[in-house]
Coordinates of C-alpha atoms in Angstrom, one line a residue:
X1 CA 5.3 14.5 -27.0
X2 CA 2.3 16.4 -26.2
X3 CA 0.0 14.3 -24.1
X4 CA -3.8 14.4 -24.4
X5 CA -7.2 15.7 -22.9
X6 CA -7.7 12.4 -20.9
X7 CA -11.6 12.4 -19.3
X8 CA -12.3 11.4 -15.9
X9 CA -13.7 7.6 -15.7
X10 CA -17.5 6.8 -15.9
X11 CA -18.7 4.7 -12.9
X12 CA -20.4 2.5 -15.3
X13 CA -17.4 1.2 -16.8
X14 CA -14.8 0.7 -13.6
X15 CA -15.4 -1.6 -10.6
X16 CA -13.1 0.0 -8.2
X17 CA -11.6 3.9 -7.7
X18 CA -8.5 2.2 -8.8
X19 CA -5.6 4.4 -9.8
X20 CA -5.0 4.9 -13.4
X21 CA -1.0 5.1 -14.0
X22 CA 1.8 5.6 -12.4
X23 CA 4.1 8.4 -14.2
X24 CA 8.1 8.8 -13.9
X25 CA 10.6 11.2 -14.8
X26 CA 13.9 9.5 -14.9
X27 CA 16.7 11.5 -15.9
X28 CA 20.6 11.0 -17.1
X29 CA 23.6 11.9 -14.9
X30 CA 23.0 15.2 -14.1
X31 CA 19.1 16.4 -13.9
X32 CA 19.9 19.8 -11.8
X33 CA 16.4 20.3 -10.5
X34 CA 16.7 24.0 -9.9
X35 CA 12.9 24.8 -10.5
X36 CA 12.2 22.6 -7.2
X37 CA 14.6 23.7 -4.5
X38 CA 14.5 20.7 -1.8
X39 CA 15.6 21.4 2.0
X40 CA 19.0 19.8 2.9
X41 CA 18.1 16.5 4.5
X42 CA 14.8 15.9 2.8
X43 CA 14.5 12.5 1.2
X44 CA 13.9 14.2 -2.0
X45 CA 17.1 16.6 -1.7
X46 CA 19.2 14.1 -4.0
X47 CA 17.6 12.1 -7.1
X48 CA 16.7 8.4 -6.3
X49 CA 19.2 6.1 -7.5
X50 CA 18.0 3.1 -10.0
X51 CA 20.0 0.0 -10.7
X52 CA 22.9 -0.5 -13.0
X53 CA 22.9 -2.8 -15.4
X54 CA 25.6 -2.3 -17.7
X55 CA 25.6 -6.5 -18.9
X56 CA 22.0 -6.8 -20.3
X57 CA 21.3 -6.3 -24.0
X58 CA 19.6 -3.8 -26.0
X59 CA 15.7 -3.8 -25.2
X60 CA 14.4 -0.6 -26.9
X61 CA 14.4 -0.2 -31.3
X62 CA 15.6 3.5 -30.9
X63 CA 14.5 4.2 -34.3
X64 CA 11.2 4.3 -34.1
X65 CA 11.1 6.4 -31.1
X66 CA 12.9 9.2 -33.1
X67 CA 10.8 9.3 -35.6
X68 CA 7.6 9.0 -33.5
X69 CA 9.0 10.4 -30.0
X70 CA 7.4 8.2 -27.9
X71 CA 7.6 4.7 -27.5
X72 CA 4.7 1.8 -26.7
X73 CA 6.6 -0.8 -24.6
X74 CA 4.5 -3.3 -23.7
X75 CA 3.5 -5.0 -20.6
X76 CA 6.5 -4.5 -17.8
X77 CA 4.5 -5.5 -14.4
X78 CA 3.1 -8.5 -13.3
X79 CA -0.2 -9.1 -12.3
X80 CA 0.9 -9.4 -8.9
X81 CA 2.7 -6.2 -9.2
X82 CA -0.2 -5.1 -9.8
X83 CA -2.5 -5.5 -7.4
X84 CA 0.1 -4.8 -4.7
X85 CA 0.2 -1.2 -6.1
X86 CA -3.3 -0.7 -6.1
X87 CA -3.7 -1.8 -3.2
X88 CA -1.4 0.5 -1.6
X89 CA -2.4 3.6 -3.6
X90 CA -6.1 3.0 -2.2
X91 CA -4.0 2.7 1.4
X92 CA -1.8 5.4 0.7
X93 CA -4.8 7.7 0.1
X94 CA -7.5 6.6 2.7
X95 CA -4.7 7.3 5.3
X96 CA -4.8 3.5 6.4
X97 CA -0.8 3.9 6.2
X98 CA 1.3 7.3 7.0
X99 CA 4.5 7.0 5.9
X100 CA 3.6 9.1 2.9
X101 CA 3.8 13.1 4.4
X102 CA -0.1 14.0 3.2
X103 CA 1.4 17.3 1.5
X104 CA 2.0 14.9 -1.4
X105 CA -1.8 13.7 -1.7
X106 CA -3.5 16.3 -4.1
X107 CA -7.2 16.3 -4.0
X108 CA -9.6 17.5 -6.9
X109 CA -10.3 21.2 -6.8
X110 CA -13.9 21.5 -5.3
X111 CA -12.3 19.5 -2.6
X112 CA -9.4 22.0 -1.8
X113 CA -9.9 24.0 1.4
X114 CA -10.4 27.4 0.8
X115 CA -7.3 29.3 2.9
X116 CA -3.7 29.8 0.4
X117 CA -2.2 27.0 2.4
X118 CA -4.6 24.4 1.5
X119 CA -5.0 25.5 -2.9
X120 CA -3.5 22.4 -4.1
X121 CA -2.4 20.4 -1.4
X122 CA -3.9 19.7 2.5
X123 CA -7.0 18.5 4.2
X124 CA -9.6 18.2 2.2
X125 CA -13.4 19.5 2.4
X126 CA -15.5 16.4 1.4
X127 CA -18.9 15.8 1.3
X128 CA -20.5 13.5 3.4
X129 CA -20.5 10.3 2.6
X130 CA -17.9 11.0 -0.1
X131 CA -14.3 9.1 0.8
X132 CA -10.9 9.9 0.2
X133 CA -10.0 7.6 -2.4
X134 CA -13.0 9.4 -4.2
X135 CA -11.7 13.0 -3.9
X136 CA -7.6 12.4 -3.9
X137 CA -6.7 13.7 -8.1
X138 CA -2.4 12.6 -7.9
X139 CA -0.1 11.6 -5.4
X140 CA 3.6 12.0 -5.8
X141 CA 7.2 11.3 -4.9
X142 CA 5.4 7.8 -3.7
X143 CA 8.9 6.2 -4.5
X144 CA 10.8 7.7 -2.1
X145 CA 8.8 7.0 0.6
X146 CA 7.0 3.7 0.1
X147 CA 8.8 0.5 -0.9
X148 CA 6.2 -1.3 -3.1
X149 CA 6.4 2.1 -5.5
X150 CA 10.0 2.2 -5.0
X151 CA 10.5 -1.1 -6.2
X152 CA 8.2 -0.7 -8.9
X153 CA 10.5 2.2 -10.4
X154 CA 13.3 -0.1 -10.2
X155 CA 11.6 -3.0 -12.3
X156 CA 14.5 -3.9 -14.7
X157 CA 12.1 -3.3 -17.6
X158 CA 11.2 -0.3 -16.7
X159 CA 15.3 0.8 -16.2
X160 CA 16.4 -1.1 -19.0
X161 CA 14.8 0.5 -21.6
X162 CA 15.3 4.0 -19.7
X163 CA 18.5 3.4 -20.1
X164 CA 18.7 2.9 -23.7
X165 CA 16.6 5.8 -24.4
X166 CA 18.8 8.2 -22.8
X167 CA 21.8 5.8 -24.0
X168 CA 23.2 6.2 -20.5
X169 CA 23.5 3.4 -17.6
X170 CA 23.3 6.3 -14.6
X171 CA 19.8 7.4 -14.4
X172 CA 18.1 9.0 -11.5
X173 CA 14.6 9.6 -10.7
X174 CA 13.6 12.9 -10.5
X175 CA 10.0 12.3 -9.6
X176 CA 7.1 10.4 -9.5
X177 CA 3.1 10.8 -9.8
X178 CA -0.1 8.8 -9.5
X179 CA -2.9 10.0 -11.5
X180 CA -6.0 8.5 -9.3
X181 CA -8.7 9.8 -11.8
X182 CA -11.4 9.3 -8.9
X183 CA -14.8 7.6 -10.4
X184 CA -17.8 10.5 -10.3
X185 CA -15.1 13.2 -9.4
X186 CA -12.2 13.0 -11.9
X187 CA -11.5 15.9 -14.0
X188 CA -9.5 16.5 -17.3
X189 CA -6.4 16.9 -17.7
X190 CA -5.4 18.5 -21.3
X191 CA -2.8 18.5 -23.9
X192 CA 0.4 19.1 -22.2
X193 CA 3.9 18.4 -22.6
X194 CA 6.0 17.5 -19.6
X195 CA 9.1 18.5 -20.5
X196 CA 7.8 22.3 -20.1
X197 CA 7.2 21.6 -16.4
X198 CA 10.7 21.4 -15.4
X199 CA 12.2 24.1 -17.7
X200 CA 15.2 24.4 -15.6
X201 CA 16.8 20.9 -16.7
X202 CA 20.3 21.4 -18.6
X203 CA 20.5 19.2 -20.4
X204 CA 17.0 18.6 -21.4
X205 CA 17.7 14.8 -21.4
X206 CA 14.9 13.1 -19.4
X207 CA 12.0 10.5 -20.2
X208 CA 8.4 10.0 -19.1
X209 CA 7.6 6.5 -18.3
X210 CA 3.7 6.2 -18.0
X211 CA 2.3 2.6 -16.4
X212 CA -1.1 1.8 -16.4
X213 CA -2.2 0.1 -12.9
X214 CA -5.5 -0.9 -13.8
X215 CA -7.3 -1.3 -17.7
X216 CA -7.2 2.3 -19.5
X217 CA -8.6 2.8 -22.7
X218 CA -10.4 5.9 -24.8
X219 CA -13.6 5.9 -23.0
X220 CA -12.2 5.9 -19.6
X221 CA -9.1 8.4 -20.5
X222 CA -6.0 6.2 -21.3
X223 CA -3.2 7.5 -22.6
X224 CA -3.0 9.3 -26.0
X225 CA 0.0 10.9 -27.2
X226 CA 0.6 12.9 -30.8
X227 CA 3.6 11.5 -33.1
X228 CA 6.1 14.1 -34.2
X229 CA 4.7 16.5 -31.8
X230 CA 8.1 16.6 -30.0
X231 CA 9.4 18.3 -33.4
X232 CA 7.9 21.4 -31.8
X233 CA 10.0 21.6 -29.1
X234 CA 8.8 23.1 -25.5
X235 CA 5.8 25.2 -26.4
X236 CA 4.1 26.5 -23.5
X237 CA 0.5 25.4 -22.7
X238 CA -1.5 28.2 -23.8
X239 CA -0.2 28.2 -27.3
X240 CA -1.2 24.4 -27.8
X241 CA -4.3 25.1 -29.3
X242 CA -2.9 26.9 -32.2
X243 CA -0.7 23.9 -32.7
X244 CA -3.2 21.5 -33.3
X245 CA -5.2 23.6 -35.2
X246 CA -1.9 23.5 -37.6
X247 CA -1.7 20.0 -37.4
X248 CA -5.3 19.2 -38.2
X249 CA -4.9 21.3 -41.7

C-alpha cells in the first residue's frame, strides 16, 4: 500500500512526547536481506525468530485484504502493554537505559551533527533546554535488543494474523521501527510504500504491521493508507505524485 503524508503532532493536542507506533516487517521463510549486509556475530545477522503456532485457528478474513491490500485489525495490546512500551521508548531515548547501541536512535534533521558520520544517525546538536525525547525522529531494531519490544513483536495477535497473511507458520522479523513524532519538532513523512525500501527481497513476501502506542488520529498524523494502491506494484518515490494525480481523476 502506499502510506500517507502523516504531520508532526501539535502540542496542543498531546500530553506527553509519547511515541506514535511501533512498525514491523515480518517476513516468510526466506527474507534474504541482501540490501542490509549485517557483520557475522551481530544480533541482527540472522532474522528474529517469532513463535509457532501451527494449532490456533484462522484470525484474519483474507479476502478483504486482497481486494483492499491492507488490513485494519483491531486492538492487539493491552493497556498495560502499553504503557510499558512507552515508557521504555521515553527511556530508550533519554539514555536512562543503554542496552540499545545509540547508532539506532535517529534524531530529526536540524538536530543531526554536521560531519558525514553523524547525517542520520549520532550525537545530536540540541538546543538548550530542548531534551532528547524531543529531538529523537525513529528508533529501530528495538526488538532485538530490548525485551519489552521483543515481546511485543511476539504478541500472538500480532503473529497470528502474520501468519495467515503470508499463509505461512515460519515467519521472521526482519526489522523493526519507532516513529517518535517529537511534539514541536516532528516532521512529515510522505506517501511511501515500504516494500520499495528493501528491493532486494526474493520473494517479495513480507507484511508491515503498524501499532499505535499512544491515540493517533488525522490531526495528529495517524495512519492513512490508499486501497488498491498495491495494484501498482513497487513504484519508486519520486513518481508517486503522478500516481495520485491518476487516482484523483
Amino acid at each position: 500500500e502506499v502510506r500517507p503524508a502523516s504531520t508532526a503532532r501539535s502540542p496542543s493536542l498531546i500530553h506527553s512526547p509519547a511515541p506514535s507506533a511501533l512498525a514491523s516487517t515480518l517476513s516468510g521463510p526466506i527474507p534474504c536481506p541482501l540490501s542490509a549486509p549485517l557483520s557475522p556475530g551481530s544480533p541482527l545477522s540472522a532474522p528474529l525468530a517469532l513463535p509457532l503456532r501451527p494449532n490456533r485457528s484462522l484470525q484474519v478474513q483474507l479476502l478483504p485484504v486482497r481486494r483492499q491490500g491492507y488490513l485494519k485489525y483491531g486492538r492487539v495490546l493491552s493497556d498495560e502493554q502499553l504503557a510499558a512500551l512507552r515508557q521504555r521508548s521515553e527511556d530508550i531515548a533519554e539514555l536512562r537505559v543503554d542496552h540499545v547501541p545509540e547508532r539506532y536512535i535517529q534524531f530529526e534533521a536540524q538536530f543531526r551533527g554536521e560531519s558525514e558520520a553523524f547525517r542520520v544517525y549520532g550525537e545530536p546538536n540540541l538546543p538548550e533546554g530542548t531534551s532528547r525525547l524531543d529531538g529523537v525522529r525513529k528508533m529501530t531494531q528495538l526488538a532485538y535488543f530490548d525485551p519489552v519490544f521483543e515481546q511485543c513483536v511476539k504478541t500472538p495477535a500480532i503473529v497470528d494474523a502474520i501468519q495467515d497473511l503470508l499463509a505461512c507458520e515460519d515467519i521472521k522479523l526482519y526489522t523493526d521501527q519507532l516513529m517518535m513524532k517529537p511534539r514541536f519538532n516532528g516532521t512529515v513523512t510522505d506517501w511511501h510504500q515500504d516494500s520499495v525500501a528493501w528491493p532486494s527481497f526474493f520473494p517479495q513476501d513480507h507484511v508491515s504491521c503498524w501499532v499505535a502506542l499512544d491515540d493517533a488520529y488525522s490531526a495528529n498524523g495517524c495512519m492513512t493508507v490508499l486501497p488498491q494502491s498495491f495494484k501498482w506494484g513497487p513504484v519508486e518515490r519520486s513518481f508517486i505524485p503522478r500516481f495520485l494525480e491518476q487516482e484523483e481523476h
